[in-house]
Short mmCIF file of C-alpha atoms and ligand atoms in Angstrom, two decimals:
data_model
loop_
_atom_site.label_atom_id
_atom_site.label_comp_id
_atom_site.label_asym_id
_atom_site.label_seq_id
_atom_site.Cartn_x
_atom_site.Cartn_y
_atom_site.Cartn_z
CA MET P 1 0.00 0.00 0.00
CA SER P 2 1.48 3.39 -0.94
CA ALA P 3 1.82 6.13 1.69
CA GLU P 4 -0.75 8.16 -0.21
CA ASN P 5 -3.37 5.39 -0.09
CA LYS P 6 -2.50 4.49 3.47
CA PHE P 7 -3.55 7.97 4.67
CA ASN P 8 -6.52 8.46 2.38
CA SER P 9 -9.02 6.18 4.07
CA SER P 10 -12.27 7.12 5.81
CA VAL P 11 -10.49 7.42 9.16
CA PRO P 12 -8.98 10.91 9.42
CA VAL P 13 -5.28 11.28 10.21
CA LEU P 14 -5.09 13.11 13.55
CA LEU P 15 -2.25 15.58 14.11
CA GLY P 16 -1.74 18.54 16.43
CA VAL P 17 0.55 20.86 18.32
CA MET P 18 0.95 20.86 22.11
CA GLY P 19 2.02 24.07 23.82
CA ASP P 20 1.21 26.58 26.55
CA PRO P 21 0.07 29.06 25.30
CA ILE P 22 -1.04 27.75 21.92
CA ALA P 23 -3.73 30.10 20.57
CA HIS P 24 -1.19 32.19 18.60
CA SER P 25 0.31 29.19 16.79
CA LYS P 26 0.42 29.33 12.98
CA SER P 27 0.99 25.56 12.78
CA PRO P 28 -2.70 24.54 12.52
CA ALA P 29 -3.32 26.88 9.57
CA MET P 30 -0.12 25.69 7.88
CA HIS P 31 -0.67 21.95 8.37
CA ASN P 32 -4.39 21.92 7.62
CA ALA P 33 -3.63 23.64 4.31
CA ALA P 34 -0.88 21.06 3.68
CA LEU P 35 -3.19 18.11 4.39
CA GLN P 36 -5.79 19.49 2.02
CA ALA P 37 -3.28 20.22 -0.75
CA ALA P 38 -1.80 16.72 -0.41
CA GLY P 39 -5.25 15.13 -0.60
CA VAL P 40 -4.93 13.56 2.84
CA HIS P 41 -8.11 13.15 4.90
CA GLY P 42 -6.98 14.52 8.24
CA MET P 43 -6.89 17.39 10.71
CA TYR P 44 -4.28 19.23 12.77
CA MET P 45 -5.47 20.63 16.10
CA PRO P 46 -4.08 23.27 18.49
CA LEU P 47 -3.77 21.42 21.83
CA HIS P 48 -3.44 23.58 24.93
CA VAL P 49 -1.42 21.44 27.38
CA GLN P 50 -0.23 22.81 30.70
CA PRO P 51 3.07 21.49 32.07
CA ASP P 52 1.46 19.34 34.81
CA GLN P 53 -0.68 17.61 32.15
CA LEU P 54 2.12 16.87 29.68
CA GLU P 55 2.60 13.20 30.57
CA ALA P 56 -1.16 12.51 30.38
CA ALA P 57 -1.38 14.40 27.09
CA ILE P 58 1.44 12.33 25.60
CA ARG P 59 -0.31 9.12 26.69
CA GLY P 60 -3.41 10.56 25.04
CA ILE P 61 -1.65 10.54 21.65
CA VAL P 62 -1.68 6.75 21.78
CA ALA P 63 -5.12 6.44 23.40
CA LEU P 64 -6.75 8.72 20.83
CA GLY P 65 -4.87 7.30 17.86
CA TYR P 66 -3.06 10.49 16.88
CA ARG P 67 -0.51 9.86 14.10
CA GLY P 68 1.74 12.51 15.61
CA VAL P 69 2.12 15.93 17.16
CA ASN P 70 4.42 18.91 17.24
CA VAL P 71 5.58 20.08 20.64
CA THR P 72 6.35 23.71 21.32
CA ILE P 73 7.21 26.08 24.18
CA PRO P 74 7.48 25.17 27.07
CA HIS P 75 7.45 21.38 26.50
CA LYS P 76 10.32 20.65 24.06
CA GLU P 77 12.77 19.38 26.69
CA GLN P 78 10.39 17.89 29.29
CA VAL P 79 8.56 15.77 26.73
CA MET P 80 11.64 13.63 26.05
CA GLN P 81 11.17 11.57 29.23
CA TYR P 82 7.75 10.32 28.05
CA LEU P 83 8.84 8.95 24.66
CA ASP P 84 9.94 5.42 23.68
CA VAL P 85 12.67 6.42 21.23
CA ILE P 86 14.58 9.68 20.73
CA ASP P 87 16.22 10.23 17.37
CA ASP P 88 20.03 10.71 17.72
CA SER P 89 20.01 14.33 16.54
CA ALA P 90 17.14 15.29 18.89
CA ARG P 91 19.09 13.72 21.76
CA LEU P 92 22.20 15.72 20.89
CA ILE P 93 20.18 18.92 20.51
CA GLY P 94 18.40 18.16 23.79
CA ALA P 95 14.89 18.98 22.55
CA VAL P 96 12.05 17.33 20.62
CA ASN P 97 9.55 19.25 18.46
CA THR P 98 7.97 16.36 16.53
CA ILE P 99 6.54 13.04 17.74
CA VAL P 100 5.53 10.13 15.51
CA ASN P 101 3.15 7.43 16.79
CA GLU P 102 3.98 4.11 15.11
CA ASN P 103 1.40 1.62 16.44
CA GLY P 104 1.74 2.94 19.98
CA LYS P 105 5.53 3.44 19.90
CA LEU P 106 6.38 7.15 20.22
CA THR P 107 9.53 8.49 18.55
CA GLY P 108 10.78 12.05 19.08
CA TYR P 109 12.57 14.10 16.43
CA ASN P 110 13.87 17.65 16.20
CA THR P 111 13.09 19.22 12.82
CA ASP P 112 13.97 22.84 13.70
CA GLY P 113 17.65 22.83 12.70
CA ILE P 114 17.23 20.46 9.74
CA GLY P 115 14.26 22.55 8.55
CA TYR P 116 16.28 25.74 8.89
CA VAL P 117 19.16 24.39 6.81
CA ARG P 118 16.81 23.04 4.13
CA SER P 119 15.23 26.49 3.93
CA LEU P 120 18.62 28.26 3.78
CA LYS P 121 19.82 25.97 0.97
CA GLU P 122 16.62 26.10 -1.07
CA GLU P 123 16.02 29.84 -0.66
CA ALA P 124 19.43 31.51 -0.39
CA VAL P 125 22.71 29.52 -0.31
CA PRO P 126 22.54 26.17 -2.17
CA GLN P 127 26.01 24.99 -1.08
CA LEU P 128 27.26 25.30 2.52
CA GLU P 129 30.33 23.06 2.24
CA GLY P 130 33.57 24.99 2.77
CA LYS P 131 31.80 28.18 3.91
CA ARG P 132 32.79 30.33 6.89
CA ILE P 133 29.68 30.79 9.01
CA ALA P 134 29.10 33.23 11.89
CA VAL P 135 26.17 32.43 14.18
CA LEU P 136 24.92 35.25 16.44
CA GLY P 137 23.39 33.84 19.62
CA ALA P 138 23.82 30.66 21.66
CA GLY P 139 20.30 29.83 22.90
CA GLY P 140 17.97 26.92 22.18
CA ALA P 141 17.40 27.75 18.52
CA ALA P 142 21.14 28.21 17.89
CA ARG P 143 21.91 24.71 19.14
CA GLY P 144 19.68 22.93 16.60
CA VAL P 145 20.69 25.24 13.78
CA ILE P 146 24.44 24.83 14.43
CA TYR P 147 24.10 21.05 14.68
CA ALA P 148 22.36 20.92 11.28
CA LEU P 149 24.83 23.40 9.73
CA ALA P 150 27.77 21.30 10.94
CA LEU P 151 26.42 18.27 9.02
CA GLU P 152 26.91 20.32 5.80
CA LYS P 153 30.70 20.42 6.36
CA PRO P 154 31.34 24.18 6.42
CA GLU P 155 34.99 25.27 6.85
CA GLN P 156 34.24 26.91 10.17
CA ILE P 157 31.39 27.95 12.47
CA SER P 158 32.00 30.88 14.85
CA ILE P 159 29.39 31.40 17.56
CA LEU P 160 29.16 34.98 18.88
CA ASN P 161 26.98 35.66 21.90
CA ARG P 162 26.29 38.58 24.25
CA THR P 163 27.07 36.22 27.15
CA ALA P 164 30.44 34.85 26.00
CA ASP P 165 30.43 31.84 28.37
CA ARG P 166 27.30 30.49 26.74
CA ALA P 167 28.93 30.61 23.29
CA LEU P 168 32.06 28.91 24.60
CA THR P 169 30.13 26.14 26.36
CA LEU P 170 27.98 25.45 23.30
CA ALA P 171 31.01 25.36 20.98
CA THR P 172 32.92 23.03 23.30
CA ASP P 173 29.95 20.70 23.63
CA LEU P 174 29.25 20.48 19.89
CA ARG P 175 32.98 20.01 19.10
CA SER P 176 33.09 17.11 21.56
CA HIS P 177 30.60 15.31 19.28
CA GLY P 178 33.03 15.57 16.37
CA LEU P 179 31.02 18.23 14.58
CA GLY P 180 34.03 20.08 13.14
CA ASP P 181 35.68 23.46 13.64
CA ILE P 182 33.28 25.33 15.96
CA SER P 183 34.46 28.24 18.14
CA GLY P 184 32.65 30.39 20.72
CA ASN P 185 33.29 34.07 21.52
CA GLY P 186 31.77 37.18 23.03
CA MET P 187 30.40 40.00 20.88
CA GLN P 188 33.69 41.96 21.24
CA ASP P 189 35.08 39.67 18.51
CA ALA P 190 32.12 40.20 16.19
CA GLN P 191 33.65 42.85 13.92
CA ALA P 192 36.71 40.73 13.13
CA VAL P 193 34.72 37.51 12.63
CA LEU P 194 32.07 39.17 10.43
CA ALA P 195 34.72 40.73 8.17
CA THR P 196 35.56 37.27 6.78
CA ALA P 197 32.26 35.37 7.18
CA ASP P 198 30.50 34.09 4.04
CA ILE P 199 27.23 33.59 5.92
CA VAL P 200 25.95 35.45 9.00
CA ILE P 201 22.99 33.95 10.88
CA ASN P 202 21.06 35.78 13.59
CA THR P 203 19.57 33.37 16.13
CA THR P 204 19.16 36.04 18.83
CA ALA P 205 15.87 37.73 19.64
CA ALA P 206 17.32 41.17 18.81
CA GLY P 207 15.08 42.83 16.21
CA MET P 208 11.98 40.77 16.98
CA HIS P 209 8.62 42.54 17.28
CA PRO P 210 8.09 44.91 19.11
CA HIS P 211 11.81 45.83 19.28
CA VAL P 212 12.08 46.17 15.53
CA ASP P 213 14.85 48.80 15.62
CA ASP P 214 17.27 46.51 17.50
CA VAL P 215 20.14 44.80 15.68
CA PRO P 216 22.40 42.08 17.19
CA VAL P 217 25.49 43.63 15.52
CA ASP P 218 26.27 46.67 13.39
CA PRO P 219 25.23 45.58 9.86
CA ALA P 220 28.16 47.62 8.45
CA TRP P 221 30.53 44.99 9.92
CA ILE P 222 29.18 42.34 7.54
CA ARG P 223 31.12 42.20 4.30
CA GLU P 224 29.32 43.11 1.09
CA GLY P 225 28.25 40.04 -0.84
CA ALA P 226 27.88 37.84 2.24
CA ALA P 227 24.61 35.97 2.86
CA VAL P 228 22.68 37.18 5.92
CA SER P 229 19.96 35.06 7.50
CA ASP P 230 17.65 35.85 10.40
CA LEU P 231 15.56 33.29 12.33
CA ILE P 232 13.08 36.01 13.27
CA TYR P 233 9.91 36.04 11.12
CA ASN P 234 8.01 38.80 12.88
CA PRO P 235 8.80 41.15 11.18
CA LEU P 236 9.35 39.20 7.94
CA GLU P 237 12.34 41.46 7.18
CA THR P 238 14.28 42.59 10.24
CA ARG P 239 16.38 45.74 10.33
CA LEU P 240 19.49 43.52 10.10
CA LEU P 241 18.19 42.01 6.85
CA ARG P 242 16.97 45.30 5.41
CA GLU P 243 20.31 47.07 5.96
CA SER P 244 22.27 44.04 4.73
CA ARG P 245 20.14 43.84 1.57
CA LEU P 246 20.80 47.53 0.88
CA ARG P 247 24.54 46.78 1.16
CA GLY P 248 24.36 44.09 -1.51
CA CYS P 249 24.05 41.00 0.67
CA THR P 250 21.82 38.00 -0.12
CA VAL P 251 19.18 37.90 2.61
CA HIS P 252 17.06 35.08 4.05
CA GLY P 253 14.25 35.53 6.61
CA GLY P 254 12.92 33.25 9.35
CA LEU P 255 9.61 32.33 7.72
CA GLY P 256 11.37 29.62 5.73
CA MET P 257 12.63 27.95 8.92
CA PHE P 258 9.11 27.82 10.32
CA VAL P 259 7.69 26.41 7.09
CA TYR P 260 10.43 23.81 6.60
CA GLN P 261 10.45 22.55 10.21
CA GLY P 262 6.77 21.87 9.53
CA ALA P 263 7.54 20.30 6.16
CA VAL P 264 10.06 17.87 7.68
CA ALA P 265 7.54 16.97 10.43
CA PHE P 266 4.80 16.43 7.81
CA GLU P 267 7.12 14.07 5.92
CA HIS P 268 7.90 12.12 9.13
CA TRP P 269 4.18 11.62 9.79
CA LEU P 270 2.93 10.92 6.28
CA GLY P 271 5.90 9.73 4.23
CA ILE P 272 4.95 11.99 1.29
CA PRO P 273 6.57 15.27 0.13
CA ALA P 274 5.21 18.32 1.94
CA PRO P 275 3.50 20.97 -0.24
CA VAL P 276 5.91 23.69 0.88
CA ASP P 277 4.52 26.53 -1.26
CA THR P 278 1.00 25.94 0.06
CA MET P 279 2.33 25.91 3.62
CA ARG P 280 4.18 29.20 3.15
CA ARG P 281 1.08 30.82 1.61
CA ALA P 282 -1.09 29.62 4.52
CA VAL P 283 1.27 31.17 7.09
CA LEU P 284 1.44 34.45 5.19
CA ASP P 285 -2.37 34.51 4.90
CA SER P 286 -2.74 33.91 8.64
CA PHE P 287 -0.46 36.91 9.30
CA GLU P 288 -2.76 39.10 7.27
CA LYS P 289 -5.88 38.06 9.26
P1 NAP O 1 16.70 31.67 23.80
O1 NAP O 1 17.03 30.25 24.04
O2 NAP O 1 16.04 32.47 24.86
O3 NAP O 1 18.07 32.44 23.38
C1 NAP O 1 18.07 33.81 23.11
C2 NAP O 1 19.43 34.21 22.49
O4 NAP O 1 19.31 35.57 22.06
C3 NAP O 1 20.58 34.17 23.47
O5 NAP O 1 21.76 33.88 22.76
C4 NAP O 1 20.61 35.63 23.99
O6 NAP O 1 21.88 36.03 24.46
C5 NAP O 1 20.28 36.37 22.73
N1 NAP O 1 19.67 37.69 22.91
C6 NAP O 1 18.41 37.96 23.36
N2 NAP O 1 18.19 39.29 23.31
C7 NAP O 1 19.32 39.85 22.80
C8 NAP O 1 19.69 41.20 22.52
N3 NAP O 1 18.86 42.22 22.72
N4 NAP O 1 20.94 41.42 22.00
C9 NAP O 1 21.78 40.39 21.77
N5 NAP O 1 21.48 39.10 22.04
C10 NAP O 1 20.26 38.84 22.54
O7 NAP O 1 15.74 31.85 22.52
P2 NAP O 1 15.65 30.88 21.24
O8 NAP O 1 14.59 29.88 21.46
O9 NAP O 1 17.03 30.44 20.89
O10 NAP O 1 15.08 31.89 20.10
C11 NAP O 1 15.90 32.91 19.58
C12 NAP O 1 15.24 33.58 18.37
O11 NAP O 1 15.01 32.63 17.33
C13 NAP O 1 13.89 34.22 18.66
O12 NAP O 1 13.83 35.46 18.00
C14 NAP O 1 12.89 33.28 18.04
O13 NAP O 1 11.73 33.96 17.55
C15 NAP O 1 13.69 32.75 16.84
N6 NAP O 1 13.20 31.41 16.41
C16 NAP O 1 12.66 31.31 15.16
C17 NAP O 1 12.19 30.08 14.72
C18 NAP O 1 11.60 29.95 13.34
O14 NAP O 1 10.90 28.97 13.06
N7 NAP O 1 11.87 30.87 12.44
C19 NAP O 1 12.30 28.95 15.55
C20 NAP O 1 12.86 29.10 16.83
C21 NAP O 1 13.31 30.34 17.25
P3 NAP O 1 22.33 35.79 26.02
O15 NAP O 1 22.76 34.34 26.09
O16 NAP O 1 23.43 36.74 26.21
O17 NAP O 1 21.11 36.06 26.86
#
């Protein structure tokens, strides 16, 4: 039986996203549009789960016959203890955002970093091998993104963070897993690092709505012709991206990461290619509402 037939029966495929809060999530709009475009009879629900109900909610996936769920703030780390299998990359990243229910066996994946890199390659920089990459920020999002970038064999990854210790610790940890040349520094080294970086990636919250005039570094430090990527998608173009674009850089916004982390999750659940363009349109439409 093909994957398409398998999920096209009279029983709907049940999917959802667990978080607290959850009302603001764009995932239901994105995934319901994807299910429809792919011709899959199913639905994707926003599931408001408070931390003290997480274990019961995870058991509920099996009891209710959900095919899978996404997990978002604040459950991405805590949920790991309730799963049967954790994918190697999710274990290394230390967080799960996607769960697949295979006949009652729950497997956790992390699609954030892999989704980000797929978006970066498809939308801005097709080839990452041999590139010098500067990553601004050393928080939860940075960890998944750097892990996935390292798999692409860049020449070097330099992590720059406001709190230097956090950058150093993250670099040391990822290096200890054999992930290549990864260094960690404070922002005082940013100007020198950015002068030679081929790709600059902002994973900090600087510039996110409502602080839209903030920048994590002076955009003038980034060399002309470099690629500049920002994980932030509200606003769709941050000040960092706008000023970099005006200086002749290739720019890449955070909407793609959101869409592609969903696309990779969709493919884990259904085994068919995700309709990425439909998903992007659905998210943009939900912004306009
Ligand atoms: P986090 O774990 O709280 O880490 C925040 C990071 O930002 C830390 O490195 C922090 O530095 C730095 N930071 C915060 N405010 C700053 C400022 N004003 N100037 C310089 N550095 C600042 O958060 P996260 O989960 O990694 O998320 C970070 C960003 O990624 C957010 O904007 C989030 O919206 C975005 N994101 C996007 C997607 C997507 O799908 N596009 C997915 C996940 C996250 P310190 O260590 O010094 O505090």
